[in-house]
Amino acid sequence: MSDKILVVEDEIALRDTLAYNLTKQGYDVETADDGQRAIEIARKTKPDLIILDIMLPILDGFEVCRVIRQEMNIPIIMLTAKDEEIDRVIGLEMGADDYVTKPFSMRELMARVKAHLRRVRLIRAEIDTEAQIPKEIINFGDLTIDMTRREAYKNNQPLNLKPKEFDLLLFLVRHKGQMLSRELILERVWGWDFSGGSRTVDVHIRWLREKIEDDPAQPRRILTVRGSGYRFEG
Ligand code: CA
């Protein structure tokens, strides 16, 4: 089944161009030209992703985003035209997943649509897998991971991992023995729109090693795969 995308834009020419390009990529496309209508369609058809303009009649994009966020967990890409809009979107006070600035390249927007849909599919698949393996405590020698408390222990001492460190550790653990590239780790642990680059992965791996390795300089749990990424050995 094709992914369903709701395009909310009051400029007819842009709305048609978006609909045309998305349809060409194989998506099912629905359109709305004002904020009120956008919310009605979203409630009725439950799209997989929304492309949402900010300046709209009746309700603006910020308001639409806020309402939809309370009811549905679907990726929202905002179309922004002005700097002050970008500031508000980046503040993420209303929970948009991403934004592009007008005028934008259609190719760039299509790439982001694809990436967000892929991310959602992966997360859903992971939740399904988790449901099949209800493990709350995982042990690797003197390292214990408590999924419920979102905490890890070494020799029974809590490691006080930061949320991202815990997410990273969990991602490594779930893919034990597999080579994981920095790009994959970045995409899955931080999300596509994170702009910090893959160096962030290296920094967090270093912090994690300082907490879970006996000798962080000679890691035995998180190995570096030269030029490629990392592998968790357990
Ligand atoms: Ca507009």
PDB file of C-alpha atoms in Angstrom, residues 11-229:
ATOM      1  CA  GLU A  11      -0.916  28.730  -3.142  1.00  0.00           C
ATOM      2  CA  ILE A  12      -2.501  26.805  -5.978  1.00  0.00           C
ATOM      3  CA  ALA A  13       0.587  26.580  -8.198  1.00  0.00           C
ATOM      4  CA  LEU A  14       2.800  25.244  -5.400  1.00  0.00           C
ATOM      5  CA  ARG A  15       0.122  22.852  -4.153  1.00  0.00           C
ATOM      6  CA  ASP A  16      -0.308  21.408  -7.641  1.00  0.00           C
ATOM      7  CA  THR A  17       3.457  21.081  -8.140  1.00  0.00           C
ATOM      8  CA  LEU A  18       3.819  19.280  -4.818  1.00  0.00           C
ATOM      9  CA  ALA A  19       0.905  16.972  -5.540  1.00  0.00           C
ATOM     10  CA  TYR A  20       2.249  16.225  -9.015  1.00  0.00           C
ATOM     11  CA  ASN A  21       5.756  15.376  -7.784  1.00  0.00           C
ATOM     12  CA  LEU A  22       4.571  13.272  -4.855  1.00  0.00           C
ATOM     13  CA  THR A  23       2.150  11.335  -7.057  1.00  0.00           C
ATOM     14  CA  LYS A  24       4.986  10.720  -9.519  1.00  0.00           C
ATOM     15  CA  GLN A  25       7.000   9.223  -6.626  1.00  0.00           C
ATOM     16  CA  GLY A  26       4.160   6.774  -6.016  1.00  0.00           C
ATOM     17  CA  TYR A  27       2.497   8.375  -2.996  1.00  0.00           C
ATOM     18  CA  ASP A  28      -1.226   8.804  -2.474  1.00  0.00           C
ATOM     19  CA  VAL A  29      -1.742  12.530  -2.184  1.00  0.00           C
ATOM     20  CA  GLU A  30      -4.500  14.545  -0.593  1.00  0.00           C
ATOM     21  CA  THR A  31      -4.594  18.319  -0.447  1.00  0.00           C
ATOM     22  CA  ALA A  32      -6.088  21.027   1.711  1.00  0.00           C
ATOM     23  CA  ASP A  33      -6.000  24.782   1.148  1.00  0.00           C
ATOM     24  CA  ASP A  34      -6.805  26.039   4.632  1.00  0.00           C
ATOM     25  CA  GLY A  35      -5.916  25.051   8.177  1.00  0.00           C
ATOM     26  CA  GLN A  36      -9.380  23.980   9.278  1.00  0.00           C
ATOM     27  CA  ARG A  37      -9.807  21.685   6.291  1.00  0.00           C
ATOM     28  CA  ALA A  38      -6.312  20.236   6.912  1.00  0.00           C
ATOM     29  CA  ILE A  39      -7.283  19.113  10.414  1.00  0.00           C
ATOM     30  CA  GLU A  40     -10.557  17.592   9.167  1.00  0.00           C
ATOM     31  CA  ILE A  41      -8.796  15.613   6.432  1.00  0.00           C
ATOM     32  CA  ALA A  42      -5.999  14.489   8.765  1.00  0.00           C
ATOM     33  CA  ARG A  43      -8.544  13.182  11.294  1.00  0.00           C
ATOM     34  CA  LYS A  44     -10.497  11.366   8.616  1.00  0.00           C
ATOM     35  CA  THR A  45      -7.739   9.861   6.480  1.00  0.00           C
ATOM     36  CA  LYS A  46      -4.837   9.474   8.963  1.00  0.00           C
ATOM     37  CA  PRO A  47      -2.031  10.344   6.525  1.00  0.00           C
ATOM     38  CA  ASP A  48       1.491   8.917   6.931  1.00  0.00           C
ATOM     39  CA  LEU A  49       3.089  12.343   6.588  1.00  0.00           C
ATOM     40  CA  ILE A  50       1.985  15.973   6.333  1.00  0.00           C
ATOM     41  CA  ILE A  51       3.604  18.792   4.357  1.00  0.00           C
ATOM     42  CA  LEU A  52       2.300  21.928   6.007  1.00  0.00           C
ATOM     43  CA  ASP A  53       2.567  25.541   4.916  1.00  0.00           C
ATOM     44  CA  ILE A  54       2.582  28.146   7.698  1.00  0.00           C
ATOM     45  CA  MET A  55       0.694  31.110   6.201  1.00  0.00           C
ATOM     46  CA  LEU A  56      -2.782  29.636   5.642  1.00  0.00           C
ATOM     47  CA  PRO A  57      -6.356  30.947   5.768  1.00  0.00           C
ATOM     48  CA  ILE A  58      -8.610  30.282   8.804  1.00  0.00           C
ATOM     49  CA  LEU A  59      -5.972  28.495  10.940  1.00  0.00           C
ATOM     50  CA  ASP A  60      -2.248  28.972  10.355  1.00  0.00           C
ATOM     51  CA  GLY A  61       0.255  26.123  10.094  1.00  0.00           C
ATOM     52  CA  PHE A  62       1.479  26.556  13.680  1.00  0.00           C
ATOM     53  CA  GLU A  63      -2.037  26.024  15.020  1.00  0.00           C
ATOM     54  CA  VAL A  64      -2.662  23.073  12.694  1.00  0.00           C
ATOM     55  CA  CYS A  65       0.613  21.459  13.782  1.00  0.00           C
ATOM     56  CA  ARG A  66      -0.207  21.924  17.466  1.00  0.00           C
ATOM     57  CA  VAL A  67      -3.672  20.347  17.099  1.00  0.00           C
ATOM     58  CA  ILE A  68      -2.480  17.415  14.989  1.00  0.00           C
ATOM     59  CA  ARG A  69       0.439  16.726  17.336  1.00  0.00           C
ATOM     60  CA  GLN A  70      -1.954  16.252  20.236  1.00  0.00           C
ATOM     61  CA  GLU A  71      -3.917  13.637  18.335  1.00  0.00           C
ATOM     62  CA  MET A  72      -1.524  11.838  15.996  1.00  0.00           C
ATOM     63  CA  ASN A  73       2.107  10.870  15.869  1.00  0.00           C
ATOM     64  CA  ILE A  74       2.998  11.421  12.224  1.00  0.00           C
ATOM     65  CA  PRO A  75       5.915  13.311  10.657  1.00  0.00           C
ATOM     66  CA  ILE A  76       5.161  16.942   9.833  1.00  0.00           C
ATOM     67  CA  ILE A  77       7.378  18.927   7.468  1.00  0.00           C
ATOM     68  CA  MET A  78       6.711  22.664   7.617  1.00  0.00           C
ATOM     69  CA  LEU A  79       7.102  25.031   4.657  1.00  0.00           C
ATOM     70  CA  THR A  80       8.533  28.311   5.896  1.00  0.00           C
ATOM     71  CA  ALA A  81       8.942  31.613   4.109  1.00  0.00           C
ATOM     72  CA  LYS A  82      10.271  34.021   6.727  1.00  0.00           C
ATOM     73  CA  ASP A  83      13.068  34.032   9.271  1.00  0.00           C
ATOM     74  CA  GLU A  84      10.726  34.546  12.211  1.00  0.00           C
ATOM     75  CA  GLU A  85       8.767  31.464  11.142  1.00  0.00           C
ATOM     76  CA  ILE A  86      11.954  29.436  11.032  1.00  0.00           C
ATOM     77  CA  ASP A  87      12.811  30.553  14.562  1.00  0.00           C
ATOM     78  CA  ARG A  88       9.480  29.266  15.811  1.00  0.00           C
ATOM     79  CA  VAL A  89       9.755  26.002  13.921  1.00  0.00           C
ATOM     80  CA  ILE A  90      13.291  25.396  15.164  1.00  0.00           C
ATOM     81  CA  GLY A  91      12.078  26.123  18.685  1.00  0.00           C
ATOM     82  CA  LEU A  92       9.919  23.057  17.974  1.00  0.00           C
ATOM     83  CA  GLU A  93       7.368  24.390  20.408  1.00  0.00           C
ATOM     84  CA  MET A  94       4.655  22.949  18.211  1.00  0.00           C
ATOM     85  CA  GLY A  95       6.397  19.680  17.422  1.00  0.00           C
ATOM     86  CA  ALA A  96       7.230  19.812  13.713  1.00  0.00           C
ATOM     87  CA  ASP A  97       9.731  17.157  12.644  1.00  0.00           C
ATOM     88  CA  ASP A  98      11.439  19.160   9.967  1.00  0.00           C
ATOM     89  CA  TYR A  99      11.112  22.241   7.782  1.00  0.00           C
ATOM     90  CA  VAL A 100      12.167  23.528   4.380  1.00  0.00           C
ATOM     91  CA  THR A 101      12.500  27.190   3.450  1.00  0.00           C
ATOM     92  CA  LYS A 102      10.762  28.600   0.404  1.00  0.00           C
ATOM     93  CA  PRO A 103      11.883  28.556  -2.315  1.00  0.00           C
ATOM     94  CA  PHE A 104      13.048  24.960  -1.845  1.00  0.00           C
ATOM     95  CA  SER A 105      14.352  22.337  -4.201  1.00  0.00           C
ATOM     96  CA  MET A 106      11.729  19.717  -4.999  1.00  0.00           C
ATOM     97  CA  ARG A 107      14.423  17.055  -4.993  1.00  0.00           C
ATOM     98  CA  GLU A 108      15.484  18.030  -1.467  1.00  0.00           C
ATOM     99  CA  LEU A 109      11.915  17.933  -0.192  1.00  0.00           C
ATOM    100  CA  MET A 110      11.300  14.516  -1.810  1.00  0.00           C
ATOM    101  CA  ALA A 111      14.454  13.176  -0.144  1.00  0.00           C
ATOM    102  CA  ARG A 112      13.247  14.360   3.253  1.00  0.00           C
ATOM    103  CA  VAL A 113       9.768  12.924   2.745  1.00  0.00           C
ATOM    104  CA  LYS A 114      11.338   9.585   1.925  1.00  0.00           C
ATOM    105  CA  ALA A 115      13.695   9.724   4.898  1.00  0.00           C
ATOM    106  CA  HIS A 116      10.933  10.554   7.391  1.00  0.00           C
ATOM    107  CA  LEU A 117       8.690   7.781   6.106  1.00  0.00           C
ATOM    108  CA  ARG A 118      11.588   5.348   6.331  1.00  0.00           C
ATOM    109  CA  ARG A 119      12.372   6.430   9.893  1.00  0.00           C
ATOM    110  CA  VAL A 120       8.755   5.884  10.943  1.00  0.00           C
ATOM    111  CA  ARG A 121       8.698   2.412   9.346  1.00  0.00           C
ATOM    112  CA  LEU A 122      11.896   1.440  11.166  1.00  0.00           C
ATOM    113  CA  ILE A 123      10.568   2.675  14.494  1.00  0.00           C
ATOM    114  CA  ARG A 124       7.320   0.762  13.985  1.00  0.00           C
ATOM    115  CA  ALA A 125       9.244  -2.400  13.086  1.00  0.00           C
ATOM    116  CA  GLU A 126      11.366  -2.002  16.202  1.00  0.00           C
ATOM    117  CA  ILE A 127       8.313  -1.587  18.414  1.00  0.00           C
ATOM    118  CA  ASP A 128       6.864  -4.790  16.912  1.00  0.00           C
ATOM    119  CA  THR A 129      10.116  -6.629  17.629  1.00  0.00           C
ATOM    120  CA  GLU A 130      10.176  -5.343  21.175  1.00  0.00           C
ATOM    121  CA  ALA A 131       6.637  -6.541  21.702  1.00  0.00           C
ATOM    122  CA  GLN A 132       7.772 -10.060  20.835  1.00  0.00           C
ATOM    123  CA  ILE A 133      10.733 -10.028  23.234  1.00  0.00           C
ATOM    124  CA  PRO A 134       9.525  -8.535  26.481  1.00  0.00           C
ATOM    125  CA  LYS A 135      12.907  -8.193  28.163  1.00  0.00           C
ATOM    126  CA  GLU A 136      13.211  -5.754  30.988  1.00  0.00           C
ATOM    127  CA  ILE A 137      16.699  -6.494  32.279  1.00  0.00           C
ATOM    128  CA  ILE A 138      19.615  -7.354  30.010  1.00  0.00           C
ATOM    129  CA  ASN A 139      22.972  -8.513  31.352  1.00  0.00           C
ATOM    130  CA  PHE A 140      26.358  -8.467  29.701  1.00  0.00           C
ATOM    131  CA  GLY A 141      28.812  -9.617  32.350  1.00  0.00           C
ATOM    132  CA  ASP A 142      29.033  -6.869  34.958  1.00  0.00           C
ATOM    133  CA  LEU A 143      26.926  -4.536  32.778  1.00  0.00           C
ATOM    134  CA  THR A 144      23.196  -4.515  33.462  1.00  0.00           C
ATOM    135  CA  ILE A 145      20.626  -2.581  31.454  1.00  0.00           C
ATOM    136  CA  ASP A 146      17.249  -1.897  33.003  1.00  0.00           C
ATOM    137  CA  MET A 147      14.813  -0.996  30.230  1.00  0.00           C
ATOM    138  CA  THR A 148      11.994   0.022  32.546  1.00  0.00           C
ATOM    139  CA  ARG A 149      14.093   2.460  34.548  1.00  0.00           C
ATOM    140  CA  ARG A 150      16.119   3.483  31.495  1.00  0.00           C
ATOM    141  CA  GLU A 151      19.282   3.070  33.524  1.00  0.00           C
ATOM    142  CA  ALA A 152      22.418   0.981  33.213  1.00  0.00           C
ATOM    143  CA  TYR A 153      24.629  -0.421  35.987  1.00  0.00           C
ATOM    144  CA  LYS A 154      28.209  -1.604  36.132  1.00  0.00           C
ATOM    145  CA  ASN A 155      29.028  -3.843  39.070  1.00  0.00           C
ATOM    146  CA  ASN A 156      25.605  -2.831  40.415  1.00  0.00           C
ATOM    147  CA  GLN A 157      26.588   0.842  40.442  1.00  0.00           C
ATOM    148  CA  PRO A 158      24.227   3.117  38.445  1.00  0.00           C
ATOM    149  CA  LEU A 159      25.975   4.795  35.509  1.00  0.00           C
ATOM    150  CA  ASN A 160      23.615   7.791  35.394  1.00  0.00           C
ATOM    151  CA  LEU A 161      23.445   7.745  31.608  1.00  0.00           C
ATOM    152  CA  LYS A 162      22.043  10.791  29.883  1.00  0.00           C
ATOM    153  CA  PRO A 163      18.926  10.084  27.764  1.00  0.00           C
ATOM    154  CA  LYS A 164      20.887  10.073  24.488  1.00  0.00           C
ATOM    155  CA  GLU A 165      23.601   7.858  25.977  1.00  0.00           C
ATOM    156  CA  PHE A 166      20.955   5.381  27.034  1.00  0.00           C
ATOM    157  CA  ASP A 167      19.274   5.474  23.605  1.00  0.00           C
ATOM    158  CA  LEU A 168      22.646   4.923  21.955  1.00  0.00           C
ATOM    159  CA  LEU A 169      23.506   2.018  24.259  1.00  0.00           C
ATOM    160  CA  LEU A 170      20.119   0.440  23.630  1.00  0.00           C
ATOM    161  CA  PHE A 171      20.537   0.768  19.879  1.00  0.00           C
ATOM    162  CA  LEU A 172      23.985  -0.879  20.077  1.00  0.00           C
ATOM    163  CA  VAL A 173      22.665  -3.669  22.305  1.00  0.00           C
ATOM    164  CA  ARG A 174      19.749  -4.389  19.972  1.00  0.00           C
ATOM    165  CA  HIS A 175      22.193  -4.800  17.098  1.00  0.00           C
ATOM    166  CA  LYS A 176      24.866  -6.696  18.983  1.00  0.00           C
ATOM    167  CA  GLY A 177      27.586  -8.086  16.734  1.00  0.00           C
ATOM    168  CA  GLN A 178      26.575  -5.957  13.753  1.00  0.00           C
ATOM    169  CA  MET A 179      28.706  -3.260  12.202  1.00  0.00           C
ATOM    170  CA  LEU A 180      26.810  -0.004  12.566  1.00  0.00           C
ATOM    171  CA  SER A 181      27.863   2.998  10.502  1.00  0.00           C
ATOM    172  CA  ARG A 182      27.940   6.467  12.049  1.00  0.00           C
ATOM    173  CA  GLU A 183      25.294   7.577   9.569  1.00  0.00           C
ATOM    174  CA  LEU A 184      22.935   4.771  10.555  1.00  0.00           C
ATOM    175  CA  ILE A 185      23.453   5.448  14.261  1.00  0.00           C
ATOM    176  CA  LEU A 186      22.883   9.154  13.692  1.00  0.00           C
ATOM    177  CA  GLU A 187      19.705   8.560  11.739  1.00  0.00           C
ATOM    178  CA  ARG A 188      18.233   6.042  14.152  1.00  0.00           C
ATOM    179  CA  VAL A 189      19.257   7.534  17.489  1.00  0.00           C
ATOM    180  CA  TRP A 190      19.116  11.233  16.668  1.00  0.00           C
ATOM    181  CA  GLY A 191      16.720  11.391  13.725  1.00  0.00           C
ATOM    182  CA  TRP A 192      17.196  12.630  10.210  1.00  0.00           C
ATOM    183  CA  ASP A 193      16.932  16.354  10.885  1.00  0.00           C
ATOM    184  CA  PHE A 194      19.668  16.453  13.498  1.00  0.00           C
ATOM    185  CA  SER A 195      22.357  18.729  12.104  1.00  0.00           C
ATOM    186  CA  GLY A 196      25.254  17.945  14.464  1.00  0.00           C
ATOM    187  CA  GLY A 197      26.857  15.545  12.031  1.00  0.00           C
ATOM    188  CA  SER A 198      28.370  12.138  12.658  1.00  0.00           C
ATOM    189  CA  ARG A 199      31.002  13.581  15.010  1.00  0.00           C
ATOM    190  CA  THR A 200      28.269  13.666  17.626  1.00  0.00           C
ATOM    191  CA  VAL A 201      28.156   9.880  17.412  1.00  0.00           C
ATOM    192  CA  ASP A 202      31.893   9.656  18.132  1.00  0.00           C
ATOM    193  CA  VAL A 203      31.570  11.976  21.127  1.00  0.00           C
ATOM    194  CA  HIS A 204      28.706   9.981  22.621  1.00  0.00           C
ATOM    195  CA  ILE A 205      30.513   6.683  22.008  1.00  0.00           C
ATOM    196  CA  ARG A 206      33.479   8.113  23.914  1.00  0.00           C
ATOM    197  CA  TRP A 207      31.261   9.116  26.851  1.00  0.00           C
ATOM    198  CA  LEU A 208      29.599   5.725  26.835  1.00  0.00           C
ATOM    199  CA  ARG A 209      32.954   3.931  26.803  1.00  0.00           C
ATOM    200  CA  GLU A 210      34.097   5.974  29.783  1.00  0.00           C
ATOM    201  CA  LYS A 211      31.118   4.586  31.671  1.00  0.00           C
ATOM    202  CA  ILE A 212      30.805   0.985  30.513  1.00  0.00           C
ATOM    203  CA  GLU A 213      34.361  -0.080  29.615  1.00  0.00           C
ATOM    204  CA  ASP A 214      36.919  -1.337  32.166  1.00  0.00           C
ATOM    205  CA  ASP A 215      39.564   0.568  30.206  1.00  0.00           C
ATOM    206  CA  PRO A 216      38.047   3.162  27.841  1.00  0.00           C
ATOM    207  CA  ALA A 217      41.355   3.385  25.970  1.00  0.00           C
ATOM    208  CA  GLN A 218      41.208  -0.349  25.206  1.00  0.00           C
ATOM    209  CA  PRO A 219      37.488  -0.873  24.642  1.00  0.00           C
ATOM    210  CA  ARG A 220      36.225  -4.440  24.604  1.00  0.00           C
ATOM    211  CA  ARG A 221      32.502  -3.784  24.500  1.00  0.00           C
ATOM    212  CA  ILE A 222      32.141  -1.065  21.848  1.00  0.00           C
ATOM    213  CA  LEU A 223      34.698  -1.708  19.136  1.00  0.00           C
ATOM    214  CA  THR A 224      35.652   0.754  16.421  1.00  0.00           C
ATOM    215  CA  VAL A 225      35.383  -0.664  12.928  1.00  0.00           C
ATOM    216  CA  ARG A 226      38.061   1.320  11.146  1.00  0.00           C
ATOM    217  CA  GLY A 227      36.683   3.834   8.682  1.00  0.00           C
ATOM    218  CA  SER A 228      33.165   2.472   9.013  1.00  0.00           C
ATOM    219  CA  GLY A 229      31.571   2.705  12.435  1.00  0.00           C
TER     220      GLY A 229
END
